[in-house]
């Protein structure tokens, strides 16, 4: 899948963004607001024509074979919606029929989805009366009413409370287990980590990093030992002790009395540091082995991107 | 996205798909009407209010040249005015669908491209037909009568509905061109209101300044009003002897064709441009 530069005004929403999703896997498109995630989804779901470049979905070109693409995809997210003046069931039957299912099958499919998404009790109420979480579930169910091979979820949990978010993750995971290929956009690292097999980090319409969650984390650096010294006066001695056990540069935050040092020795090295500090009678408030989170990855990557992004105009299309 | 090209049903369902999807979209719009009763109720109230205001306030003050009941004269004008506002109904409906994101959902589905617009315009004709029935009933209550045959009565109803269909296509174009429901409302009211006043609805056109008279005579809303006044045998004190005065039914049909021929392609083009 390749998309090069869709232009809205003079802003390049997508600038040589190049993606491939393997069948049966989940790709997470991770990025801040305005990174180009939604534009990407809109191009791939035929809602927006790319101005240059090519994109194919399920083997079909988004411009020439838009209608074929529409019959094998499902779209749900901030830009797709349900009719709030219809009931949940009416919505699902309508979308099923517009996916060209025969009437009886569309009804059957609607009931199936209402059960699966825990909406059976509310099936005959107008969507206006639904909670935010229920609405999102119905929205997702609508996208699935045509049994899509490919599912696009554009920020499926943005604006949901934590409990609804967990429920939504559960639903998505169940669905993906059945073999649907999924492209998911999110601004939550936790969500990408939780749901995606591989992650592409997007910023300014470009992909700035890609890989599995683990690969991305290791790009930022390996494990670190963090020590919070109880007494500020002991910091120089602590640095000396820790320096004997590890080989990296020790970063010091005087204010929080936190020392951070990269290590490759894992838990074994941590135990040694604890013993040596104890022997040197240096009191500590906290100590731990820390792996980088996706937040670290994200901040370090987008921080770079913000500095490098302008003035890069090479024509890739 | 993936290497394998998955099996998809043929993209061209042609006319059959266009009709069945159009009917689904129409059904969806019709189902919504009783669920947002405020919309229909206020549309009806507004028209009934016009009937009553003009019948009782101006009824005695405006004498018709050549005699005849002012109420019967006026009521058909109110029918035509209400039908002209079909453009507003359609524009608001379309803009609302865009803002709620449901239009994007439709555009991501393998449905006939024409269905969203045809469903909207057809359901709005049904909606306006319903409002017309209420108007006629309240007209009957204040003294309006049809003085011609059943056939001519039905021809008049058909003409009103055709005109409402044409106005809806203006609404499609308008609805796709404005950003919000409020703007759609403002624009349609500020354009349609003057049109309904620069017509023969409230006063005979010969009472207007002479430079405005041709405008009022050819105005599609005047022509429609004349046509149904003629068809239903209600007073139509028209002194002009031009084409609009002699052939109001024919000219109404011409207006319907012209409006659709101009605004349907414009609306469809706007709809296509949404993906730019």
Short mmCIF file of C-alpha atoms in Angstrom, two decimals, chain A residues 1 21 23 42 47-49 56-60 67 70-71 75 79 81-86 90 94-95 98-100 128 139 149-150, chain B residues 1-2 4-9 11 17 21 24 28 31-32 35-36 100-102 104-113 274-276:
data_model
loop_
_atom_site.label_atom_id
_atom_site.label_comp_id
_atom_site.label_asym_id
_atom_site.label_seq_id
_atom_site.Cartn_x
_atom_site.Cartn_y
_atom_site.Cartn_z
CA UNK A 1 0.00 0.00 0.00
CA UNK A 21 -0.36 -4.91 6.09
CA UNK A 23 -3.25 -10.61 5.69
CA UNK A 42 -9.86 7.97 4.30
CA UNK A 47 -13.46 8.44 0.86
CA UNK A 48 -10.61 10.61 -0.35
CA UNK A 49 -8.68 10.45 -3.60
CA UNK A 56 -4.09 -0.69 -3.39
CA UNK A 57 -6.38 -2.41 -0.94
CA UNK A 58 -6.93 -6.16 -1.22
CA UNK A 59 -5.30 -5.97 -4.63
CA UNK A 60 -7.63 -3.24 -5.88
CA UNK A 67 -16.46 -0.09 -5.55
CA UNK A 70 -15.93 -1.01 -0.63
CA UNK A 71 -17.42 -4.48 -0.74
CA UNK A 75 -14.84 1.22 8.37
CA UNK A 79 -15.59 9.64 10.69
CA UNK A 81 -21.31 6.85 11.95
CA UNK A 82 -24.69 5.35 12.62
CA UNK A 83 -28.12 6.95 12.31
CA UNK A 84 -29.14 8.11 15.76
CA UNK A 85 -32.82 8.26 14.85
CA UNK A 86 -32.95 4.60 13.90
CA UNK A 90 -32.53 -0.93 11.98
CA UNK A 94 -29.78 -1.19 6.67
CA UNK A 95 -25.98 -1.37 6.48
CA UNK A 98 -26.29 -1.79 1.56
CA UNK A 99 -23.42 -4.31 1.71
CA UNK A 100 -25.76 -6.11 -0.73
CA UNK A 128 -30.04 8.53 20.54
CA UNK A 139 -20.53 1.61 14.93
CA UNK A 149 -11.94 -9.13 4.94
CA UNK A 150 -10.29 -5.90 5.96
CA UNK B 1 -3.00 -3.81 1.00
CA UNK B 2 -2.44 -7.55 0.79
CA UNK B 4 -3.90 -11.60 -2.85
CA UNK B 5 -6.81 -10.08 -4.65
CA UNK B 6 -9.84 -11.14 -2.68
CA UNK B 7 -13.04 -12.23 -4.34
CA UNK B 8 -15.50 -9.37 -4.51
CA UNK B 9 -18.97 -9.29 -6.01
CA UNK B 11 -19.15 -3.77 -8.83
CA UNK B 17 -28.89 -1.91 -7.43
CA UNK B 21 -30.35 0.96 -2.67
CA UNK B 24 -33.35 1.56 1.25
CA UNK B 28 -34.33 5.25 6.13
CA UNK B 31 -38.46 6.19 9.20
CA UNK B 32 -36.73 9.20 10.70
CA UNK B 35 -38.85 10.05 15.29
CA UNK B 36 -38.06 13.76 14.99
CA UNK B 100 -23.11 13.40 11.62
CA UNK B 101 -20.67 11.40 9.50
CA UNK B 102 -23.35 9.10 8.16
CA UNK B 104 -19.13 9.03 4.95
CA UNK B 105 -20.42 5.68 6.14
CA UNK B 106 -22.63 5.46 3.05
CA UNK B 107 -19.73 6.44 0.84
CA UNK B 108 -17.61 3.62 2.28
CA UNK B 109 -20.28 1.02 1.42
CA UNK B 110 -20.61 -0.86 -1.88
CA UNK B 111 -23.97 0.78 -2.55
CA UNK B 112 -25.11 2.51 -5.72
CA UNK B 113 -23.52 5.96 -5.86
CA UNK B 274 -16.43 15.23 -1.68
CA UNK B 275 -13.58 12.81 -2.22
CA UNK B 276 -11.18 15.59 -3.24
#
